[in-house]
mmCIF file of C-alpha atoms in Angstrom:
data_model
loop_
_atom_site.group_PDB
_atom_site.id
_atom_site.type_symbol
_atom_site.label_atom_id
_atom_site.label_comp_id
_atom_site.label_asym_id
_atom_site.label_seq_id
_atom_site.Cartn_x
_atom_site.Cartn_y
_atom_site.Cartn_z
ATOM 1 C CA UNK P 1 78.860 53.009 137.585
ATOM 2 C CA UNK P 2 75.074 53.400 136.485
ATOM 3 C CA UNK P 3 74.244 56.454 135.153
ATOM 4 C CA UNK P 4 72.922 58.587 138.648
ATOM 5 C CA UNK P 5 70.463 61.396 136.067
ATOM 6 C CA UNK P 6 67.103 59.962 136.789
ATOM 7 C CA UNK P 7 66.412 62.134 133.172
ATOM 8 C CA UNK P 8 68.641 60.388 131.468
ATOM 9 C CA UNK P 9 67.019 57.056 131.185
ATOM 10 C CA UNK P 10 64.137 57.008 134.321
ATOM 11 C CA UNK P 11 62.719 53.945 133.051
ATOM 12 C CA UNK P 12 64.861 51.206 135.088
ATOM 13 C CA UNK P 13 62.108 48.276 134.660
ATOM 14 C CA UNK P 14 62.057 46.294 131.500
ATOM 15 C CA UNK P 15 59.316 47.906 129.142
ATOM 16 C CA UNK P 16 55.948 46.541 128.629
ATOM 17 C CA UNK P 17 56.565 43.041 127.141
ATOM 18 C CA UNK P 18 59.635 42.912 129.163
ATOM 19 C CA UNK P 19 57.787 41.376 132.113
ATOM 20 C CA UNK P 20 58.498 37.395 132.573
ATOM 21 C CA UNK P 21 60.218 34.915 134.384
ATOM 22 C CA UNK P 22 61.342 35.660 137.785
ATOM 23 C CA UNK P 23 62.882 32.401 138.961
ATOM 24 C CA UNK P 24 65.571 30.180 137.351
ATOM 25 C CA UNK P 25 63.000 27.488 136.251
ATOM 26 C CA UNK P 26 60.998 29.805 134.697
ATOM 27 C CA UNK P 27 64.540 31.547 132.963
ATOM 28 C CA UNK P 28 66.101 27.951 131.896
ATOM 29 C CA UNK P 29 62.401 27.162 130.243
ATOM 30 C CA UNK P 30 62.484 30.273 128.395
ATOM 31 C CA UNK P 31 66.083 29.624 127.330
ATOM 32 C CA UNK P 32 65.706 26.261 126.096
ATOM 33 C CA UNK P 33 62.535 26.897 124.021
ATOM 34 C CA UNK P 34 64.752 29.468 122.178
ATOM 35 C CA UNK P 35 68.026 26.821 121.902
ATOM 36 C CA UNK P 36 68.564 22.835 122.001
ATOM 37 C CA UNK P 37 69.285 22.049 125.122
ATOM 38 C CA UNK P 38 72.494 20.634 125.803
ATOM 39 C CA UNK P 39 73.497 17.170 126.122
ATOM 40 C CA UNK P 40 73.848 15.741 129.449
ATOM 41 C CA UNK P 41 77.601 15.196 128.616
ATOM 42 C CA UNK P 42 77.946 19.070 128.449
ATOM 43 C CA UNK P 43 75.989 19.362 131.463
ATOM 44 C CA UNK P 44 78.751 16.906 133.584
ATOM 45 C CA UNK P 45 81.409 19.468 131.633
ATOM 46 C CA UNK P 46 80.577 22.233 133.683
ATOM 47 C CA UNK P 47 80.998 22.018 137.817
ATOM 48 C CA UNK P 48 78.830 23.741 139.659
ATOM 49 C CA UNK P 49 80.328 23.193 142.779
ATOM 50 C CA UNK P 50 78.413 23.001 146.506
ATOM 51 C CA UNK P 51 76.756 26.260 147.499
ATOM 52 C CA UNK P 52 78.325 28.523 149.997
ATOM 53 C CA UNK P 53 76.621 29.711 152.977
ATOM 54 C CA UNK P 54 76.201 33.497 152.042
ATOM 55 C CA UNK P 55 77.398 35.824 155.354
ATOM 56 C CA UNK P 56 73.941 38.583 155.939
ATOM 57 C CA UNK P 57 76.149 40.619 157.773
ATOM 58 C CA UNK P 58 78.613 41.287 155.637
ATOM 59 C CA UNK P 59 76.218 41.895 152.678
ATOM 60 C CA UNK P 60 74.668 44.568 155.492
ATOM 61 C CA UNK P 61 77.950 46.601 155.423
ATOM 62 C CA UNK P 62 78.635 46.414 151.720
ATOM 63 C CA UNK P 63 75.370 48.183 151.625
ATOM 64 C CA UNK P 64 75.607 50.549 154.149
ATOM 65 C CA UNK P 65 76.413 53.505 151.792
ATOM 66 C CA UNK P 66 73.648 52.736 149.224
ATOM 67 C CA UNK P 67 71.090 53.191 151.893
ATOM 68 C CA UNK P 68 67.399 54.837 150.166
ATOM 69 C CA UNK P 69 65.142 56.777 152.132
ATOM 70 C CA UNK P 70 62.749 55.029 154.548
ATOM 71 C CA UNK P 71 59.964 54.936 152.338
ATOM 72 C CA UNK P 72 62.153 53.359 149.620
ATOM 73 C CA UNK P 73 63.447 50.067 151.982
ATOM 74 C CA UNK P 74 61.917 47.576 153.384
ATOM 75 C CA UNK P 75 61.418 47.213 157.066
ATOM 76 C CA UNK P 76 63.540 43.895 157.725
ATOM 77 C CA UNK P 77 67.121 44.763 157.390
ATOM 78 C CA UNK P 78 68.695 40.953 156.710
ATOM 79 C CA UNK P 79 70.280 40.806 153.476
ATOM 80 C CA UNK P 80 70.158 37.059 153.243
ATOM 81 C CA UNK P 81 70.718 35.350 149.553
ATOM 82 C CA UNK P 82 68.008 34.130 147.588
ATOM 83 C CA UNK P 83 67.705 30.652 148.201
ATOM 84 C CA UNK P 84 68.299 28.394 144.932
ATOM 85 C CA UNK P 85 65.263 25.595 145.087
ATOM 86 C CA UNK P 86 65.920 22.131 146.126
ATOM 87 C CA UNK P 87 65.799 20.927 142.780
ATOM 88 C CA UNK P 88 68.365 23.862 141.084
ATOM 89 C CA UNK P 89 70.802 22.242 143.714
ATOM 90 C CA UNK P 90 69.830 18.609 142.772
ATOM 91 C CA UNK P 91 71.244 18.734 139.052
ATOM 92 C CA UNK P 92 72.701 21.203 136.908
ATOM 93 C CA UNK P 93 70.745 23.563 134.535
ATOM 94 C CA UNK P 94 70.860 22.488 131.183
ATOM 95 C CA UNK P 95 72.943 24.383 128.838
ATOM 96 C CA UNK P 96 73.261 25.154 125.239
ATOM 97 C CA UNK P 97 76.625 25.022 124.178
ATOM 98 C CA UNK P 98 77.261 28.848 123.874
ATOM 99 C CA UNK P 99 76.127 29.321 127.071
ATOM 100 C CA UNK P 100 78.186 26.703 128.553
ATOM 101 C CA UNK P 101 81.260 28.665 127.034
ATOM 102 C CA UNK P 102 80.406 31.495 128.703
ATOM 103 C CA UNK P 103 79.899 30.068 131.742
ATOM 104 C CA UNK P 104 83.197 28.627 131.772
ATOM 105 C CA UNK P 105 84.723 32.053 130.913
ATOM 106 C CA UNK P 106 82.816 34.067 133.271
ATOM 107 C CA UNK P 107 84.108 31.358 135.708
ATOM 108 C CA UNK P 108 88.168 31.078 135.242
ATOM 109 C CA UNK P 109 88.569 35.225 134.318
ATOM 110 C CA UNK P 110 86.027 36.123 136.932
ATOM 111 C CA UNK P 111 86.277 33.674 139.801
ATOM 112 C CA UNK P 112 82.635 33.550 139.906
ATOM 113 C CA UNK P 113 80.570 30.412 140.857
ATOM 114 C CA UNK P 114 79.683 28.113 138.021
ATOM 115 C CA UNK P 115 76.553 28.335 139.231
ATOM 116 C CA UNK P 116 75.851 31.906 139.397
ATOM 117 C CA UNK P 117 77.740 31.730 136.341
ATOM 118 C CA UNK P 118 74.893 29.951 134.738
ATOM 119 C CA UNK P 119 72.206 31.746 136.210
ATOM 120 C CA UNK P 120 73.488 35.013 134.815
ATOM 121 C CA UNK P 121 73.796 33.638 131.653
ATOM 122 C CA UNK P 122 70.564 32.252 131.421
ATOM 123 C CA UNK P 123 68.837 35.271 132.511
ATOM 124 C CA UNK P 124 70.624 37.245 129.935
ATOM 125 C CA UNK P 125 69.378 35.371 127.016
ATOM 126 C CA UNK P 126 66.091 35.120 128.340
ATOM 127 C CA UNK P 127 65.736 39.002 128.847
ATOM 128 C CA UNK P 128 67.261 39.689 125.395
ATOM 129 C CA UNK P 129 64.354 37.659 123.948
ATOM 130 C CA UNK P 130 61.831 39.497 125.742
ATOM 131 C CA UNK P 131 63.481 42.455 124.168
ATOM 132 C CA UNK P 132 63.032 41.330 120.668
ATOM 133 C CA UNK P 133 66.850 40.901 120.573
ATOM 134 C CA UNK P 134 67.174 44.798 120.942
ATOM 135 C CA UNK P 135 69.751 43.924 123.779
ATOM 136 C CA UNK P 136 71.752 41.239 122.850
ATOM 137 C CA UNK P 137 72.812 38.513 125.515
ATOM 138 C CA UNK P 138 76.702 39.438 125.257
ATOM 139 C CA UNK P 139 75.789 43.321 125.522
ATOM 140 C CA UNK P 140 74.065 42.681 129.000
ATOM 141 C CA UNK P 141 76.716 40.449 130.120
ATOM 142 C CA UNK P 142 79.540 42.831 128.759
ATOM 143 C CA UNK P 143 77.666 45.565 130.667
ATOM 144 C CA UNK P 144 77.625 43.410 133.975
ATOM 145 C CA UNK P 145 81.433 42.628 133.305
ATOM 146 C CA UNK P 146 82.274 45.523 133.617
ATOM 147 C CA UNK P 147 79.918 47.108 136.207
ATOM 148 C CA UNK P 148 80.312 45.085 138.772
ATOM 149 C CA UNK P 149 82.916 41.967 137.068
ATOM 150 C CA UNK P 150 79.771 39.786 137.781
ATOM 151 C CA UNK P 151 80.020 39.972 141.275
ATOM 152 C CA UNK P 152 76.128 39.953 142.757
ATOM 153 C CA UNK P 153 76.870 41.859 145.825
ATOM 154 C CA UNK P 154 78.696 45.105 144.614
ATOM 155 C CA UNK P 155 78.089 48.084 145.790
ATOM 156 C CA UNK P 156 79.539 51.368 144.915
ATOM 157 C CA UNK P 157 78.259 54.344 146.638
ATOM 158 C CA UNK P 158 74.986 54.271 146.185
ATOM 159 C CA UNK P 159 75.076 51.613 143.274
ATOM 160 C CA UNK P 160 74.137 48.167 143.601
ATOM 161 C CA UNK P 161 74.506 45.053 142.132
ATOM 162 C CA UNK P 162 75.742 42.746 139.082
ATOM 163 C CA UNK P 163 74.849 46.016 136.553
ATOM 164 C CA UNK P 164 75.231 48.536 139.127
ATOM 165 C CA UNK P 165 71.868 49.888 139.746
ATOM 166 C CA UNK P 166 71.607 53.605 141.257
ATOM 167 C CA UNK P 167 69.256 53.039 143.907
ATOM 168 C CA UNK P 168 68.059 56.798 144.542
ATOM 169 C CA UNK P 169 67.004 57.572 140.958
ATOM 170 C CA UNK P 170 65.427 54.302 140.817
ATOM 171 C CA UNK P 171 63.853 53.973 144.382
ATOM 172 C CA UNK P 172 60.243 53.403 143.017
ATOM 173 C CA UNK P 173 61.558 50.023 141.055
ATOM 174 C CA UNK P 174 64.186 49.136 143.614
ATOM 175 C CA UNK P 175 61.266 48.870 146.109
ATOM 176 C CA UNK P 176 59.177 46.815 144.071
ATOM 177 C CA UNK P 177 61.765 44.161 143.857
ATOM 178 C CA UNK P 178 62.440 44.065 147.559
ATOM 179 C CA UNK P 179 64.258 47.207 148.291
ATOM 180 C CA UNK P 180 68.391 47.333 148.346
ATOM 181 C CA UNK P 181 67.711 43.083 149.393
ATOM 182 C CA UNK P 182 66.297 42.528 146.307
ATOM 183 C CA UNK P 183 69.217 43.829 143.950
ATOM 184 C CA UNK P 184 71.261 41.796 145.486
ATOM 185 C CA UNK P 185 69.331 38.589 143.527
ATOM 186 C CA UNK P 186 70.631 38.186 140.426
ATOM 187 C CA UNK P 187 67.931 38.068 138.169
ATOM 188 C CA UNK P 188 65.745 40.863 139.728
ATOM 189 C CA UNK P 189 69.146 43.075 139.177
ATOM 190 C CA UNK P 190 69.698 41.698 135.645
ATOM 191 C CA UNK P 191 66.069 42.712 134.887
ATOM 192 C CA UNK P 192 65.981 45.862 136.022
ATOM 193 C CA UNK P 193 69.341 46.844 134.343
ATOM 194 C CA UNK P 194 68.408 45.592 131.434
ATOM 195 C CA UNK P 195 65.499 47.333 131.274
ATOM 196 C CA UNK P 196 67.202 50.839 132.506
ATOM 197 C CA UNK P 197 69.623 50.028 129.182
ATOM 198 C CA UNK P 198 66.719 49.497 126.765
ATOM 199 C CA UNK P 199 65.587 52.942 127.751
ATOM 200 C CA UNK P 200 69.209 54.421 126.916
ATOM 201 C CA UNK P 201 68.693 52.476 123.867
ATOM 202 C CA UNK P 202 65.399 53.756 122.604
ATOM 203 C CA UNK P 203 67.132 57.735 123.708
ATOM 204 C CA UNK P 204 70.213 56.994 121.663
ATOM 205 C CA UNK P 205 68.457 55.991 118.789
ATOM 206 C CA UNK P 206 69.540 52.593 119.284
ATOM 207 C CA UNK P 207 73.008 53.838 118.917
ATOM 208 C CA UNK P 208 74.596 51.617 121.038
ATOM 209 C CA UNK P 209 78.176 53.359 121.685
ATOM 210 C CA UNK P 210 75.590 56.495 122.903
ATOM 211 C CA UNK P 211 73.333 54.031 124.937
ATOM 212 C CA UNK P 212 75.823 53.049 126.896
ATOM 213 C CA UNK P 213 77.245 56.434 127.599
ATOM 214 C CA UNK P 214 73.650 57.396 129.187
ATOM 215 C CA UNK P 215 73.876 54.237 131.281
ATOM 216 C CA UNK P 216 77.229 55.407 132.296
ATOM 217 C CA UNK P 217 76.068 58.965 132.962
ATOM 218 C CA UNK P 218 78.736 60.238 130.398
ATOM 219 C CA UNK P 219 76.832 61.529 127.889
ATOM 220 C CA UNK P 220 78.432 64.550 128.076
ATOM 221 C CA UNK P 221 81.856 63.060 128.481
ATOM 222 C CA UNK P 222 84.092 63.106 125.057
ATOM 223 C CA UNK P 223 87.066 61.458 127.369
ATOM 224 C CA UNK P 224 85.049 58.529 128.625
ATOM 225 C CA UNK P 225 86.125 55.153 127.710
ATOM 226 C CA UNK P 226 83.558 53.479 129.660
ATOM 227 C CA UNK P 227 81.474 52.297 126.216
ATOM 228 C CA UNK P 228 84.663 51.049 124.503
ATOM 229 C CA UNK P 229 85.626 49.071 127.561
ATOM 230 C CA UNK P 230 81.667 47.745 127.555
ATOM 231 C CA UNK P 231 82.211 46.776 123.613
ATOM 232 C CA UNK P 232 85.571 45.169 124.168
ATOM 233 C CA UNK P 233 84.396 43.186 126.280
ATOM 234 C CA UNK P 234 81.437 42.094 124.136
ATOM 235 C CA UNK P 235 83.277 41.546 121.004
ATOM 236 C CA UNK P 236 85.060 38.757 123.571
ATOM 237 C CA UNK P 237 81.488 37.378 124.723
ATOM 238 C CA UNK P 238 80.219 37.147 121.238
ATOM 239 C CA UNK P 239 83.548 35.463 119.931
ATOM 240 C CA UNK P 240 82.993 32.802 122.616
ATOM 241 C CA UNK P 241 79.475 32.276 121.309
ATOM 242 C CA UNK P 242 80.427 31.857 118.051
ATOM 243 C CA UNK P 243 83.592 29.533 118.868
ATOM 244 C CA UNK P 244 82.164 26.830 120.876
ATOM 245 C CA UNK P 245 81.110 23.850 118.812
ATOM 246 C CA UNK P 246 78.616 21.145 120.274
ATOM 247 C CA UNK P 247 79.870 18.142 121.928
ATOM 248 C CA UNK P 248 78.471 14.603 120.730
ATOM 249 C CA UNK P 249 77.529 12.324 123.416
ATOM 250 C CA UNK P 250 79.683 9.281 123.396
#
């Protein structure tokens, strides 16, 4: 879980220059000014499936235990899921081969949708270019792994979400995006995550095995083994990236 010492790392919003993209348009444009996009026969490659009708109520009792105080939640208390444009559901987002492998990985070990699949990924690399490549894609993604194994609606206690945000010592970002509805969308979580792990960064010294012990709230904690289990996991990300070799249209 997310580190719950609001004085460990109190900025949980990406820091200035972090701001950007918000939707998956916006995220896939960013992405594929950075890398070629991929070809459209690595586009039929990966499925991403019909969308699922998301259940509100269901999402409402996940969250029952991470409730804020008033001031912190928004009056409407439907939890629905963000609804993916028209046009995201018309054809699939164009990927770069990396991210296409780790789309397909996320997808068999996690039994996530391709599709959120994709969007994760995408979001990742676009918020580790925002952060001058301080955070690397695979770190965020290794850090969502295991948080939350990429699932956009956990909850633990009073921590929400793909990276496990801690809602109370956060309450002031977590109702600008929304309010406990909000973390359950998959970029706003990513970005505020990400940016709660740049500011463990910049407190470690960009030490990253000591970053991710603040996130975890372990700084103290010689037995933890949550930043080697965060690091395993990205040495696995980053061997994907570096394995997957274009395809050629034929």
């Amino acid at each position: 879980m997310q580190n719950t010492a609001p004085d460990i790392c109190a900025v949980s919003d990406p820091s200035p220059g972090m701001s950007g993209p918000t939707t998956i348009f916006d995220f896939a444009q960013e992405a594929g000014r950075a890398r070629t996009a991929s070809t459209a026969g690595q586009a039929e490659d990966v499925d991403l499936g019909d969308d699922d009708a998301s259940d509100a109520d269901d999402a409402s009792d996940a969250l029952a235990e991470a409730s804020l105080p008033a001031d912190a939640v928004p009056a409407t208390r439907t939890l629905p899921t963000p609804a993916i444009p028209v046009a995201a559901r018309a054809s699939a987002p164009e990927l770069a081969p990396d991210q296409q492998g780790l789309v397909k990985y996320i997808v068999s070990r996690f039994n996530v949708k391709a599709r959120d699949a994709a969007t994760m990924v995408q979001h990742s690399y676009a918020l580790s270019a925002q952060t001058g490549g301080r955070i690397t894609a695979s770190l965020i993604l290794a850090v969502t792994a295991v948080e939350s194994s990429f699932n956009p609606r956990a909850t633990n206690g009073k921590a929400v979400g793909l990276m496990q945000v801690y809602a109370p010592a956060h309450s002031d970002k977590v109702r600008a995006v929304g309010g406990l509805t909000g973390l359950l969308d998959i970029g706003k979580n990513l970005k505020i995550g990400t940016g709660i792990l740049l500011d463990c960064m910049r407190a470690a010294n960009f030490n990253v095995r000591g970053a991710l012990a603040r996130y975890n709230g372990a700084v103290s904690d010689a037995t933890s083994t949550y930043p080697d289990k965060v690091l395993l996991e990205k040495v696995k990300l980053e061997h994907i990236q570096t394995s997957v070799q274009p395809i050629n249209p034929t």
